[in-house]
XYZ file of C-alpha atoms in Angstrom:
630
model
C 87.498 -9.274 -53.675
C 84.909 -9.235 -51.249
C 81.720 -7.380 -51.550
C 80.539 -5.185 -48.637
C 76.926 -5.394 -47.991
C 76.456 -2.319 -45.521
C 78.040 0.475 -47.795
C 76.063 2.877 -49.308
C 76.997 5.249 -51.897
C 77.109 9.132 -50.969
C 74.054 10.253 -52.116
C 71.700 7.602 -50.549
C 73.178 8.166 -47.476
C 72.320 11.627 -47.046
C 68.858 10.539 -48.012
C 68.843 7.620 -45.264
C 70.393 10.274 -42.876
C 67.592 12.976 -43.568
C 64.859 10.135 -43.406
C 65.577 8.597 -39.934
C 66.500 12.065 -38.279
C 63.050 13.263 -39.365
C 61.204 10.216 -38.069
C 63.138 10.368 -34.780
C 62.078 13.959 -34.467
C 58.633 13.413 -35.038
C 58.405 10.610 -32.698
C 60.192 12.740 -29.559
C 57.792 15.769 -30.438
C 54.769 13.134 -30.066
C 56.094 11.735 -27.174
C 56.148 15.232 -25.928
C 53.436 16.475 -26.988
C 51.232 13.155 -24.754
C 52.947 13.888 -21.681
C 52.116 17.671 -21.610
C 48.906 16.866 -22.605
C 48.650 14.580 -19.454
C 48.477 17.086 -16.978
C 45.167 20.202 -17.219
C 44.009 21.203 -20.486
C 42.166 24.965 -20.972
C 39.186 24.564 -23.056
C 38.196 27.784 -25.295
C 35.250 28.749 -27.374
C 32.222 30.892 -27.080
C 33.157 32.920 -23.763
C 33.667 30.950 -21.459
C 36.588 29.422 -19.597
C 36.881 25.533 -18.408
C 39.136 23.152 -17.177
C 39.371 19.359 -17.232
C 41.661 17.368 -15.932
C 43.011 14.027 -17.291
C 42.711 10.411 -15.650
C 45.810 9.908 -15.068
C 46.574 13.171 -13.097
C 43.508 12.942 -10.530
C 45.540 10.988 -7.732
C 48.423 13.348 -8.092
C 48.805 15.273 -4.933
C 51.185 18.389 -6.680
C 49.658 21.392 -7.677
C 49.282 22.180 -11.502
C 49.459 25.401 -12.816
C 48.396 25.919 -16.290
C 49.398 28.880 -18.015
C 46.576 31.133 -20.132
C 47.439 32.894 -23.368
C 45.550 36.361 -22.623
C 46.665 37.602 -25.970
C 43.722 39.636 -28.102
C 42.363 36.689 -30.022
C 41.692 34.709 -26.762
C 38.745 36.540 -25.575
C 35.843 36.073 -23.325
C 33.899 36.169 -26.176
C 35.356 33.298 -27.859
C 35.364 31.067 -24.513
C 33.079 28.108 -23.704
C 33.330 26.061 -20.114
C 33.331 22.657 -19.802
C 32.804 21.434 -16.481
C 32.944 17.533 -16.724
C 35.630 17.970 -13.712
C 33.814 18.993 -11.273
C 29.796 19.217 -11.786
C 28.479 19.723 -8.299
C 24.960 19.526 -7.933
C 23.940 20.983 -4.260
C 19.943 19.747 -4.180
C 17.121 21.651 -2.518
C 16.580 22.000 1.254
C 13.008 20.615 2.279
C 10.402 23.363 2.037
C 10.725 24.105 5.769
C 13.888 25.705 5.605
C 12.529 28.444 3.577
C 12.988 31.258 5.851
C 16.364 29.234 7.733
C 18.704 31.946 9.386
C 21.638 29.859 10.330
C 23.071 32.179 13.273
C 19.680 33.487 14.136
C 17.728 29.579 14.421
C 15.504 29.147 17.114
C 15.986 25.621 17.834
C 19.867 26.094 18.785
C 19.550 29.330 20.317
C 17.606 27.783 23.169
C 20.701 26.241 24.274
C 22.089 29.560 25.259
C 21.540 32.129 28.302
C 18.706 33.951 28.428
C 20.114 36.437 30.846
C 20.288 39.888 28.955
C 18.669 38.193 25.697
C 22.522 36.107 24.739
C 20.371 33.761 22.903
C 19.224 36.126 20.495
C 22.616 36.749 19.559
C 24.231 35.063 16.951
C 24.906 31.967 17.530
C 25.914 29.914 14.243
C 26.155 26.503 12.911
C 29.713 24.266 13.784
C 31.081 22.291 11.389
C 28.298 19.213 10.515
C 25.527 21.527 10.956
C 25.869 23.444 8.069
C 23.423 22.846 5.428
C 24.332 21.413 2.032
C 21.203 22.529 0.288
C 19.742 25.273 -1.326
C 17.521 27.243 0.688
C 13.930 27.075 -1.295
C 11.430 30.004 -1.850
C 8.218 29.421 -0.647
C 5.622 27.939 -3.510
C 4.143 30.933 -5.297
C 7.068 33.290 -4.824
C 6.614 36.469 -6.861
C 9.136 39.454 -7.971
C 9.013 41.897 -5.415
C 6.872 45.427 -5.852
C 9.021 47.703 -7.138
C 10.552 51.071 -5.137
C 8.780 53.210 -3.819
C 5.540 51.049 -4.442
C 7.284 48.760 -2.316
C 7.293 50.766 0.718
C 4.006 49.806 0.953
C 3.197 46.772 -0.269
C 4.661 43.275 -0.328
C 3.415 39.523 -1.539
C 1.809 37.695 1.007
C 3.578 35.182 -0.765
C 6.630 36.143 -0.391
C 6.175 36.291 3.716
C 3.329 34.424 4.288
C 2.655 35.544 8.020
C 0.028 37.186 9.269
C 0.990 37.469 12.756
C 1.707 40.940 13.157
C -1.541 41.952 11.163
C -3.467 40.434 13.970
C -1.150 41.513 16.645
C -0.558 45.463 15.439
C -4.069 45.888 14.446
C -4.539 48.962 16.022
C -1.172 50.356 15.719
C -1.608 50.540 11.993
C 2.130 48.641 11.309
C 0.591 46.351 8.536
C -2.585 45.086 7.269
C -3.464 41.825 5.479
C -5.952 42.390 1.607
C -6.118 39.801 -0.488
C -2.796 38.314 -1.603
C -0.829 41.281 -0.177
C 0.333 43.228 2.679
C -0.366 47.214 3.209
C 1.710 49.011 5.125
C 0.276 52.204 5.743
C 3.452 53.577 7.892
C 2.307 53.721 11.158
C 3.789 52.352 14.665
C 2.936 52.207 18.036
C 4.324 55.765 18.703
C 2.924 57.334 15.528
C -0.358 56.871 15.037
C -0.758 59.460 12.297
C 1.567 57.394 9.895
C 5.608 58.090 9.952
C 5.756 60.988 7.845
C 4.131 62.808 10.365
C 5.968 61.754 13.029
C 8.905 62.405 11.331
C 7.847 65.560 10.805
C 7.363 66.049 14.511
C 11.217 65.367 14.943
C 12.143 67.768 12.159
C 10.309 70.780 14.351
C 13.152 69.857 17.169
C 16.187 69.199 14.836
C 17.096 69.814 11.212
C 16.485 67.045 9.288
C 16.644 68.776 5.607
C 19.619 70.717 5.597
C 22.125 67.681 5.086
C 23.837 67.579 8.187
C 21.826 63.957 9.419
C 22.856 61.615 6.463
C 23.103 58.203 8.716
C 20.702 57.122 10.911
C 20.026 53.536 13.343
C 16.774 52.411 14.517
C 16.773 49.736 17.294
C 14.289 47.699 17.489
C 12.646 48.558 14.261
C 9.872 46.407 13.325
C 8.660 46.860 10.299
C 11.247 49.700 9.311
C 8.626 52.039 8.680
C 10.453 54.852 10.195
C 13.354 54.123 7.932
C 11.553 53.679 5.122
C 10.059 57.070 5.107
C 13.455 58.368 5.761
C 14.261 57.654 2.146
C 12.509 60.536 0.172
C 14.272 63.244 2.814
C 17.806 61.699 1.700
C 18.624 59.936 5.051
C 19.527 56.387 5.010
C 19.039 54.220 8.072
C 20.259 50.986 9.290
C 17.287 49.412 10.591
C 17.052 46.138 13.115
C 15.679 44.004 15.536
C 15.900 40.456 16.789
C 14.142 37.385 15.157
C 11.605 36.848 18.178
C 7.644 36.568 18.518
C 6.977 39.625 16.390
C 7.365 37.736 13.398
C 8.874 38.593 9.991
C 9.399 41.891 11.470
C 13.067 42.682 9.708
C 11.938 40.057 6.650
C 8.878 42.630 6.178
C 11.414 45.274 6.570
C 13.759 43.672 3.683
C 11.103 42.664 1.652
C 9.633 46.355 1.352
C 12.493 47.714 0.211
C 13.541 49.166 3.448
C 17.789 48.309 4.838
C 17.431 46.519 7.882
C 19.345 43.511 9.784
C 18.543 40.275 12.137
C 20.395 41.898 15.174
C 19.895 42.499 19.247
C 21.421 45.009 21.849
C 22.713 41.890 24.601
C 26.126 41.632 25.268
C 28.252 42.262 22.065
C 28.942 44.768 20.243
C 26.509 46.125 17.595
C 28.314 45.592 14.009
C 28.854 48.939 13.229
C 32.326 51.040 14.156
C 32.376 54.001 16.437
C 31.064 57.317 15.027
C 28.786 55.850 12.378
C 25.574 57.811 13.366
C 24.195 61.044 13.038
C 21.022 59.634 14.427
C 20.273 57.161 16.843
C 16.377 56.190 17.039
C 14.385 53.832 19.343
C 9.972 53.975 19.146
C 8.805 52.123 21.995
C 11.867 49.691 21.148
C 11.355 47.986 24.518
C 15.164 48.209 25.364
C 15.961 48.281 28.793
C 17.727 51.596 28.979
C 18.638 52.218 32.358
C 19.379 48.990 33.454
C 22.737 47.060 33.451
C 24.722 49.917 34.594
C 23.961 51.923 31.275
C 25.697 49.521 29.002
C 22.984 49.679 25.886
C 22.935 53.724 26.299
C 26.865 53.250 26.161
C 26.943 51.201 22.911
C 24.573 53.648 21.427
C 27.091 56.430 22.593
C 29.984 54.450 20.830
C 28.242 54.190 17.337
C 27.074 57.806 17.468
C 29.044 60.252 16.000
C 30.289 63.935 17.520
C 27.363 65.814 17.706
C 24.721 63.065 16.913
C 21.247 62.792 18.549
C 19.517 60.283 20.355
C 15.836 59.938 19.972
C 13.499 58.285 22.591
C 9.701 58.022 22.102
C 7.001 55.463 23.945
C 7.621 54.145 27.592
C 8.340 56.084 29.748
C 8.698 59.651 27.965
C 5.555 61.644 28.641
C 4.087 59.028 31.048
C 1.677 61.657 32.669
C -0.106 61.025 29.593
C 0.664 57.429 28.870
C 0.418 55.425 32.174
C -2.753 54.125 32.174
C -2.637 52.451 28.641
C 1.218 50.981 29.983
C -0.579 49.488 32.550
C 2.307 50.852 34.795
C 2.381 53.052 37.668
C 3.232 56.629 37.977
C 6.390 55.835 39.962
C 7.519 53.128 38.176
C 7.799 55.010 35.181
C 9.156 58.159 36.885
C 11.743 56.272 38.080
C 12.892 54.850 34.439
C 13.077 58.090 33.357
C 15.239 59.673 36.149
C 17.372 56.376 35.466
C 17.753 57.227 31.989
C 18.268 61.187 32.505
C 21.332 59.886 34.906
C 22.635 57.223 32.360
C 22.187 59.979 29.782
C 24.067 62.779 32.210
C 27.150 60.631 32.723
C 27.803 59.872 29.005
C 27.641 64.148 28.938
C 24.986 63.883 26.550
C 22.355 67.171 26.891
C 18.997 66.912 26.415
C 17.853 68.935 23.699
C 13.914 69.128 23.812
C 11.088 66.782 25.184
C 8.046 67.880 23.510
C 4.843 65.349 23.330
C 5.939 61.883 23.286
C 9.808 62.381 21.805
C 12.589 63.367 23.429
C 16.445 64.006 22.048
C 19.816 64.146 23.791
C 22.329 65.376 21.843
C 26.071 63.610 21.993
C 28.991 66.911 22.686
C 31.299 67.320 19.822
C 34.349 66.614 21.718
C 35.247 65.428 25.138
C 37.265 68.386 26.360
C 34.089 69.011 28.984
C 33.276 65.514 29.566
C 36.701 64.896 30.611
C 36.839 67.586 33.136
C 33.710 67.005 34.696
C 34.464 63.416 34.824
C 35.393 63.518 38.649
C 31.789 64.930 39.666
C 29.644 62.221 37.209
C 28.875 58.718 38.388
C 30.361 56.100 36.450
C 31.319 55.064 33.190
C 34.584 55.869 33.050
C 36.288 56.159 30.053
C 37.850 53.215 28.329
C 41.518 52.872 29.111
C 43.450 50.628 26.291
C 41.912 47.868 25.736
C 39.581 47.009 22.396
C 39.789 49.130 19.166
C 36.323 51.445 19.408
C 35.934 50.252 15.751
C 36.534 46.499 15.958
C 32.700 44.987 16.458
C 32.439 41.512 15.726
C 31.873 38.926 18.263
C 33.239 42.059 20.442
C 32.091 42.117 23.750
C 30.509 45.271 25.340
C 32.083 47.078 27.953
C 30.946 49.258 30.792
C 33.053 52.180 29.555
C 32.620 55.416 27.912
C 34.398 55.314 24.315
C 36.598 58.044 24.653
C 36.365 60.381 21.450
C 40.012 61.576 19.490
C 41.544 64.299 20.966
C 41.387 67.683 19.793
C 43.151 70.721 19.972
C 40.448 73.441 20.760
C 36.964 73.201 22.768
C 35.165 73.818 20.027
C 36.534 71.482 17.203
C 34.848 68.510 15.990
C 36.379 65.395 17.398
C 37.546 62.847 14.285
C 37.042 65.835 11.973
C 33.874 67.687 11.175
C 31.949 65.944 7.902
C 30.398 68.097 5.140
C 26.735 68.099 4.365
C 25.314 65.371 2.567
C 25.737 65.016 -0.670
C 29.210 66.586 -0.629
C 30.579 63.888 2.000
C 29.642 61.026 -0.418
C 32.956 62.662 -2.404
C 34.840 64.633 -0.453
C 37.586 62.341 1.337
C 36.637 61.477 4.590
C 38.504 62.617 7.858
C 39.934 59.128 8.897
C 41.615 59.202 5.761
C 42.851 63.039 5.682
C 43.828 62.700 9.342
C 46.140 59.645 8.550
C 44.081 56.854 10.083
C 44.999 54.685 7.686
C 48.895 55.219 6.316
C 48.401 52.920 3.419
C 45.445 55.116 2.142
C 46.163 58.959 1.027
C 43.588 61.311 -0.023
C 44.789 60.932 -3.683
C 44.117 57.087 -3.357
C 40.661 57.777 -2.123
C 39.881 60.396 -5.375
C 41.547 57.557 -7.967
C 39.556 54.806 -6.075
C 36.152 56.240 -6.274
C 36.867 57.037 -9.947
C 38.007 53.743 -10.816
C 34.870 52.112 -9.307
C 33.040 54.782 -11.704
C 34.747 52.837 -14.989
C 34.178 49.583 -13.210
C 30.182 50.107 -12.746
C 29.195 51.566 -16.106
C 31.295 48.592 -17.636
C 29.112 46.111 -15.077
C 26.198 47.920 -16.424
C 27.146 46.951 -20.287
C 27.512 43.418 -19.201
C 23.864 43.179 -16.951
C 21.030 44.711 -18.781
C 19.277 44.393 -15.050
C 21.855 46.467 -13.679
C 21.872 49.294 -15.950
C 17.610 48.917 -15.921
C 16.647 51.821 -13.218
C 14.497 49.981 -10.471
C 15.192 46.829 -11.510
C 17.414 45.985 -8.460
C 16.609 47.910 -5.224
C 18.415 45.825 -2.569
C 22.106 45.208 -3.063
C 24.941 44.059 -1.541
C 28.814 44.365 -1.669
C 30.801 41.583 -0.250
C 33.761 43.138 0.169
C 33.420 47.191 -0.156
C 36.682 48.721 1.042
C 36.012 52.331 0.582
C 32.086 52.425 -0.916
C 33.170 52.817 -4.216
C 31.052 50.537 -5.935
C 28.241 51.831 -3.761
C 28.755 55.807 -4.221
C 28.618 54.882 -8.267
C 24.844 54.222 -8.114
C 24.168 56.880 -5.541
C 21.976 58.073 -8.520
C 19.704 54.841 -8.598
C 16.606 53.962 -6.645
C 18.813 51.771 -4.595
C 20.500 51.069 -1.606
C 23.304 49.043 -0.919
C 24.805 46.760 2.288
C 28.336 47.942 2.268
C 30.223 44.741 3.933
C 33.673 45.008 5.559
C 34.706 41.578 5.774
C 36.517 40.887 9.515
C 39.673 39.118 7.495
C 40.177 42.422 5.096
C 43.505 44.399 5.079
C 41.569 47.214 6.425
C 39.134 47.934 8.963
C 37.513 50.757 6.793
C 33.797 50.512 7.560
C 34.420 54.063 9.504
C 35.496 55.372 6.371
C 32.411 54.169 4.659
C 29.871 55.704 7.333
C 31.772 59.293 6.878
C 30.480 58.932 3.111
C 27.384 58.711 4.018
C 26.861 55.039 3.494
C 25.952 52.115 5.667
C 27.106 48.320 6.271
C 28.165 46.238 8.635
C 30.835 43.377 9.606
C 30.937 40.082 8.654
C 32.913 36.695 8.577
C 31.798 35.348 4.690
C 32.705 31.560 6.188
C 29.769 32.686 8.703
C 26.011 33.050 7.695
C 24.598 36.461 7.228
C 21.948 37.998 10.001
C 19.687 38.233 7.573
C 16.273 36.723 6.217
C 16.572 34.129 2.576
C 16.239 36.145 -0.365
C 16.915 39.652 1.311
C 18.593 41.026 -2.228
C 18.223 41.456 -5.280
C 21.947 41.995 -6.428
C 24.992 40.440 -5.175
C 28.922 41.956 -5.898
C 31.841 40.773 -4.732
C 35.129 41.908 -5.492
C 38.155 39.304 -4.564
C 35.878 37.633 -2.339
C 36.655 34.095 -3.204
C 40.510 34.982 -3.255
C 40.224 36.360 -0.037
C 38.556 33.143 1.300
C 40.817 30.235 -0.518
C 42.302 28.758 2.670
C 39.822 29.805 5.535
C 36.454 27.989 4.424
C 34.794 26.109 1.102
C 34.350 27.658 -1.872
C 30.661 25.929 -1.800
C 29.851 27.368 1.434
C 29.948 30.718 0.488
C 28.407 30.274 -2.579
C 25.500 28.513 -0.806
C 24.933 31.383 1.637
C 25.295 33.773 -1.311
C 22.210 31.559 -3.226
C 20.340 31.707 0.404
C 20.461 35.390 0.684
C 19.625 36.277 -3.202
C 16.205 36.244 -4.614
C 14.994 33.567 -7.671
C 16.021 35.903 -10.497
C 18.919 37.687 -8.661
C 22.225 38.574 -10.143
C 25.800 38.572 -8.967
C 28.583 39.630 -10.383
C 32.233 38.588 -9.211
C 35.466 40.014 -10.047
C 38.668 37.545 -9.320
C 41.719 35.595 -10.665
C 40.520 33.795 -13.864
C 41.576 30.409 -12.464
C 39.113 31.073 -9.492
C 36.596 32.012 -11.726
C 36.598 29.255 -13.009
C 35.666 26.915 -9.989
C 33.159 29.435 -8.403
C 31.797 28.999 -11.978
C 31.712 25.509 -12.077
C 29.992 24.846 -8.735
C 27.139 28.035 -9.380
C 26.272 25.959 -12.557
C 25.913 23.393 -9.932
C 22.829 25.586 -8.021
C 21.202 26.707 -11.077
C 22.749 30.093 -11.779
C 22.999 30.777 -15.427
C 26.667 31.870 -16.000
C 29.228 33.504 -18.004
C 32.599 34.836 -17.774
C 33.420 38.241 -19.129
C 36.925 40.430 -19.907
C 37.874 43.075 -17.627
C 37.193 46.630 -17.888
C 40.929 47.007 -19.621
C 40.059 44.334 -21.330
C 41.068 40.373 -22.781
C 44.784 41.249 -21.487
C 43.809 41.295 -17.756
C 44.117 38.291 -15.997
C 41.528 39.312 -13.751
C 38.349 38.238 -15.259
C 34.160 39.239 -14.291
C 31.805 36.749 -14.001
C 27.704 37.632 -13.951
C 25.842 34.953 -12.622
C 21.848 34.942 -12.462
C 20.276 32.733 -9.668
C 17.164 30.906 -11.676
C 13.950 31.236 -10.953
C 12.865 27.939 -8.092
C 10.323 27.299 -5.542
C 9.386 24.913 -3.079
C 6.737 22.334 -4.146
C 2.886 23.655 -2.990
C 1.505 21.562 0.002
C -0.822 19.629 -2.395
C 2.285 18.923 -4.916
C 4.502 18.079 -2.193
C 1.602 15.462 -0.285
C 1.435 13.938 -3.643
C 5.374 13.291 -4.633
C 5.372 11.851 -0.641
C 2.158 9.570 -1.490
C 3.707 8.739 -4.877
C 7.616 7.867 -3.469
C-alpha cells in the first residue's frame, strides 16, 4: 500500500489552515496600509496642523483630499505643523521700497494723463511687476505713540521726512524736535489749532447731539481735522493724493488718525452713496466749479439726506483773503458764483457763511429738486445706468444721483438714521427697507451678536487684543455687516471696514448707516495705503474667497506690507486653508499658531493668530558695509 505524502491528519490541518489565513491577512492589511499611506499624511501634536506629502505623489496631477478626525481628543492644543512641503521663504525688498505703494508709485503713474489729475489715480502693478519681497521698515523703526498721545506725536523714524515741516512752517501742520514730530493741530485755515476751528463749525451746526456720526475730508493733509474729531464721537474718513506734500496721509496713519491714498479725478471715490453726514474740504485745492460740477456731484453722491458740505480757504471770504492768494478780486468772485451755481443745481441750500466757512446743506429728499428740475441748469439726474453704490474703478458721471423715492415731502429719503450711538445697533434702513432680500432684520440682531462671542473669544487667544490701547489701527478684510468692528466700539480704536468688490453683497451702505467707515477693495489688488498703516489685521474667509482669482502669497505679501513689525492678524477659514496660509506666513517671519473655533475642536473651521516679527532695513552705514564686504 502506498503511502501518501501530502495528507495531514485533522487536527494539523486546522492549525496549517489558521496559520496561513493569518499570514495572508496580515500581509493584505500591510499592503494596504503602504498604499494609503502613499498619498497626504496629517501630522498632529502640540496645536498645530501640517501636511506633507509623499515622493511618490508630487507629480500626480488629481486632487487629494484628506479627511480630519475633529473628534474632542484632536484638538488645537494637541497640534504641531510641519511644513517640510512647502517652506516658502519670500526675502526682503531693498531698503528703498520702504514706503512702496504699488497702485499709488510715482514712477508708473507718469505714464498716465495728467488731464484732471488720472495719474494720481490708481494705477497698479500687471502681472511681472508685482513684488516678491517683503516690504522693509526703515532702520530704527519704533512702536508707534500710543492713542491719544499719538495725535500728536509720531517717530521721525518711523516717517523720516521733513518736508512739510519746512513747507507748513507757518501754518502750524507739523513741527520737527529732536527724534519726533509735533503736531500741534493746526492748518492753513485754522490757525488757532483744530479744536477751535471745529468749534467754529459747531456754532453753525450741531455737532454734539449725535446726529453727524460720519464725516469725509478731501484733501486732508495731515488729518488734523479728523483727528480732533475723535474726542466729540465723530469718525472721519480722511484722504488725499500721494503728491509733493509728502507723507501727508502716512503722517495721517501714523498718528493714529483713519485716512486713505486717494484723489477726486475721474472715478468714483470708494465709498457708496449716502455714506456722509459731513462732507469737509480746508483749502483742499479742488477745483470745484470746474468740469461741469462733476467733483461737487461725487460729493453729492456720497453725502447722505440731509448732510452738509463744508468749504473754508479760497475763495470763501476773499474780501479778506485776496491779497495773501495772490489772486484778484474778480477772479475769486467769479469761483464763488461758480460754485453757488454748481451748488444751486444739485438743490443744495446754503446754510450760513460766517468768517472763512461756509455750509450747504444736501435736502432730505428729492420731491423739490425734482420739480424744480426744469428751471436749474444742468445735471440732470441719472437715468439707469451704474448702481449709485458700486465705486470701484467706477467712472464718474455728470449726473445728479437721484435719491429713493419717498412717499411724503417731508420723509427722509433711504430712511431716517437714529442718533449716534443708537445707529451702531439699531438695524439699519437698507436692511429694514428690504435692500437686501437675503438679509432680514433678525439676521442683522443674530449677526452682530455672534461677532460679540467671536471677539471676546479672539481676545482669549491675543493677549494684544484684549490689552486696551495696544492696537489703535485695525483692519477687517472682509466686514459684511461691521460686526467685528461694532464689538470694540468700546476700545480706543478704529477700524477700516473693507467690502471686498468679489463679496456676495455690496453692504458697505449698510456699514456707513452704523456709523462706521471703510471702503472697497479688490484683495488681488494693493491697498491705497502707506507700509505699515495697522496695527491689527482680521480677515474672515478671506483666503476662501480668493482660492481661484489670485495667489495665496500675494495677498499675504500685501497683508505683511500694510502691517507694522509686531502686528497681529488673525484669520478665520477652512482648516485645510489654514494650513497653507500658515505655511507660507512662517515663510515671512510671522510667528504662528492655529487655534479651535469659538464652538470649539468639532468645527471644521479653524482661527489662526499670526504675529508679523519685529524687522528693519539695514542702517546706511550697515548696508555700505555688507555692499563693500559682498
Amino acid at each position: 500500500m502506498a503511502t501518501n505524502h501530502f495528507s495531514f491528519k485533522p487536527g494539523r490541518l486546522n492549525l496549517y489552515t489558521i496559520t496561513l489565513v493569518t499570514i495572508l491577512c496580515a500581509a493584505f492589511y500591510l499592503v494596504g496600509v503602504w498604499q494609503h499611506s502613499v498619498g497626504k499624511s496629517i501630522v498632529f501634536s502640540n496645536g498645530n496642523y501640517a501636511c506633507t506629502t509623499v515622493a511618490a505623489t508630487q507629480n500626480s496631477t488629481a486632487d487629494v483630499t484628506v479627511d480630519l478626525d475633529f473628534t474632542a481628543h484632536h484638538t488645537a492644543s494637541d497640534l504641531k505643523v510641519v511644513t517640510k512641503a512647502r517652506n516658502i521663504q519670500l526675502p526682503p525688498c531693498d531698503g528703498k521700497f520702504s514706503e512702496y505703494t504699488p497702485c499709488e508709485d510715482r514712477e508708473r503713474s507718469l505714464k498716465f494723463d495728467r488731464d484732471r489729475l488720472i495719474y494720481r489715480e490708481r494705477h497698479c502693478p500687471v502681472a511681472g511687476e508685482i513684488l516678491k519681497c517683503r516690504i522693509p521698515a526703515p532702520a530704527n523703526y519704533k512702536v508707534p505713540f500710543r492713542w491719544p498721545e499719538s495725535r500728536d506725536f509720531a517717530w521721525f523714524s518711523n516717517v523720516p521726512h521733513k518736508e512739510l515741516t519746512v513747507e507748513k512752517k507757518k501754518q502750524n501742520w507739523v513741527r520737527y524736535e529732536k527724534d519726533r514730530f509735533r503736531f500741534p493741530g493746526g492748518g492753513t485755515m485754522f490757525p488757532h489749532g483744530a479744536d477751535a476751528y471745529i468749534d467754529d463749525i459747531g456754532k453753525l451746526i450741531s455737532l454734539a447731539d449725535g446726529s453727524i456720526r460720519t464725516a469725509v475730508d478731501t484733501g486732508c493733509g495731515v488729518a488734523s481735522w479728523g483727528g480732533y474729531l475723535l474726542s466729540r464721537d465723530i469718525l472721519a474718513m480722511s484722504f488725499a493724493p500721494r503728491d509733493t506734500h509728502e507723507a501727508q496721509v502716512q503722517f495721517a496713519l501714523e498718528r493714529g488718525i483713519p485716512a486713505l491714498i486717494g484723489v477726486l479725478a475721474s472715478i468714483r471715490l470708494p465709498y457708496p452713496s449716502r455714506a456722509f453726514d459731513m462732507a469737509h474740504c480746508s483749502r483742499c485745492l479742488i477745483p470745484w466749479a470746474q468740469s461741469e460740477g462733476m467733483y461737487l456731484i461725487e460729493v453729492d453722491r456720497i453725502l447722505r439726506p440731509g448732510g452738509y458740505w463744508i468749504l473754508s480757504g479760497p475763495p470763501i471770504n476773499w474780501e479778506s483773503h485776496w491779497k495773501g492768494w495772490n489772486r484778484t478780486t474778480g477772479d475769486l468772485q467769479d469761483e464763488q458764483s461758480k460754485i453757488e451755481a454748481v451748488a444751486k443745481s444739485l438743490c443744495w441750500k446754503k446754510l450760513k457763511q460766517k468768517g472763512d466757512i461756509a455750509i450747504w446743506q444736501k435736502p432730505t429728499n428729492h420731491v423739490h429738486c425734482k420739480r424744480n428740475r426744469k428751471a436749474l441748469n444742468v445735471p440732470d439726474f441719472c437715468k439707469g445706468g451704474q448702481d449709485p453704490d458700486t465705486a470701484w474703478y467706477t467712472k464718474m458721471e455728470p449726473c445728479l444721483t437721484p435719491l429713493p423715492e419717498v412717499s411724503d415731502i417731508k420723509e427722509t429719503a433711504g430712511g431716517q438714521l437714529l442718533n449716534w450711538p443708537k445707529r451702531l445697533t439699531s438695524v439699519p434702513p437698507r436692511i429694514s427697507n428690504g435692500s437686501f432680500k437675503e438679509i432680514t432684520p433678525q439676521n442683522f440682531t443674530e449677526n452682530t451678536e455672534l461677532w460679540r462671542k467671536r471677539v471676546a473669544h479672539y481676545k482669549a487667544l491675543d493677549n494684544q487684543l484684549a490689552e486696551p490701547g495696544r492696537y489703535r489701527n485695525l483692519l477687517d478684510m472682509n466686514s459684511f455687516l461691521g460686526g467685528f468692528s461694532a464689538a470694540l466700539i468700546d476700545d480706543p480704536l478704529w477700524v477700516m471696514n473693507v467690502v471686498p468688490v468679489e463679496a456676495d453683497f455690496n453692504t458697505l451702505g449698510v456699514i456707513y448707516e452704523r456709523g462706521l467707515i471703510g471702503t472697497y477693495q479688490n484683495w488681488c489688488e494693493a491697498m491705497s495705503t502707506y507700509p505699515r498703516t495697522y496695527d491689527f489685521i482680521h480677515g474672515d474667509s478671506i483666503f476662501s474667497m480668493y482660492k481661484s482669482r489670485c495667489e495665496m502669497e500675494d495677498i499675504l505679501l500685501e497683508m505683511d506690507r500694510i502691517l507694522r513689525p509686531q502686528g497681529s492678524v488673525i484669520l478665520r477659514d477652512d482648516v485645510d486653508v489654514l494650513v497653507e496660509v500658515k505655511s507660507i506666513a512662517e515663510g515671512m517671519q510671522w510667528n504662528c499658531r492655529i487655534a479651535d473655533h469659538e464652538k470649539g475642536p468639532h468645527q471644521r473651521e479653524k482661527i489662526l493668530v499670526a504675529t508679523k516679527q519685529y524687522w528693519t532695513a539695514p542702517a546706511p552705514e550697515e548696508d555700505n558695509q555688507e555692499k563693500q564686504t559682498s
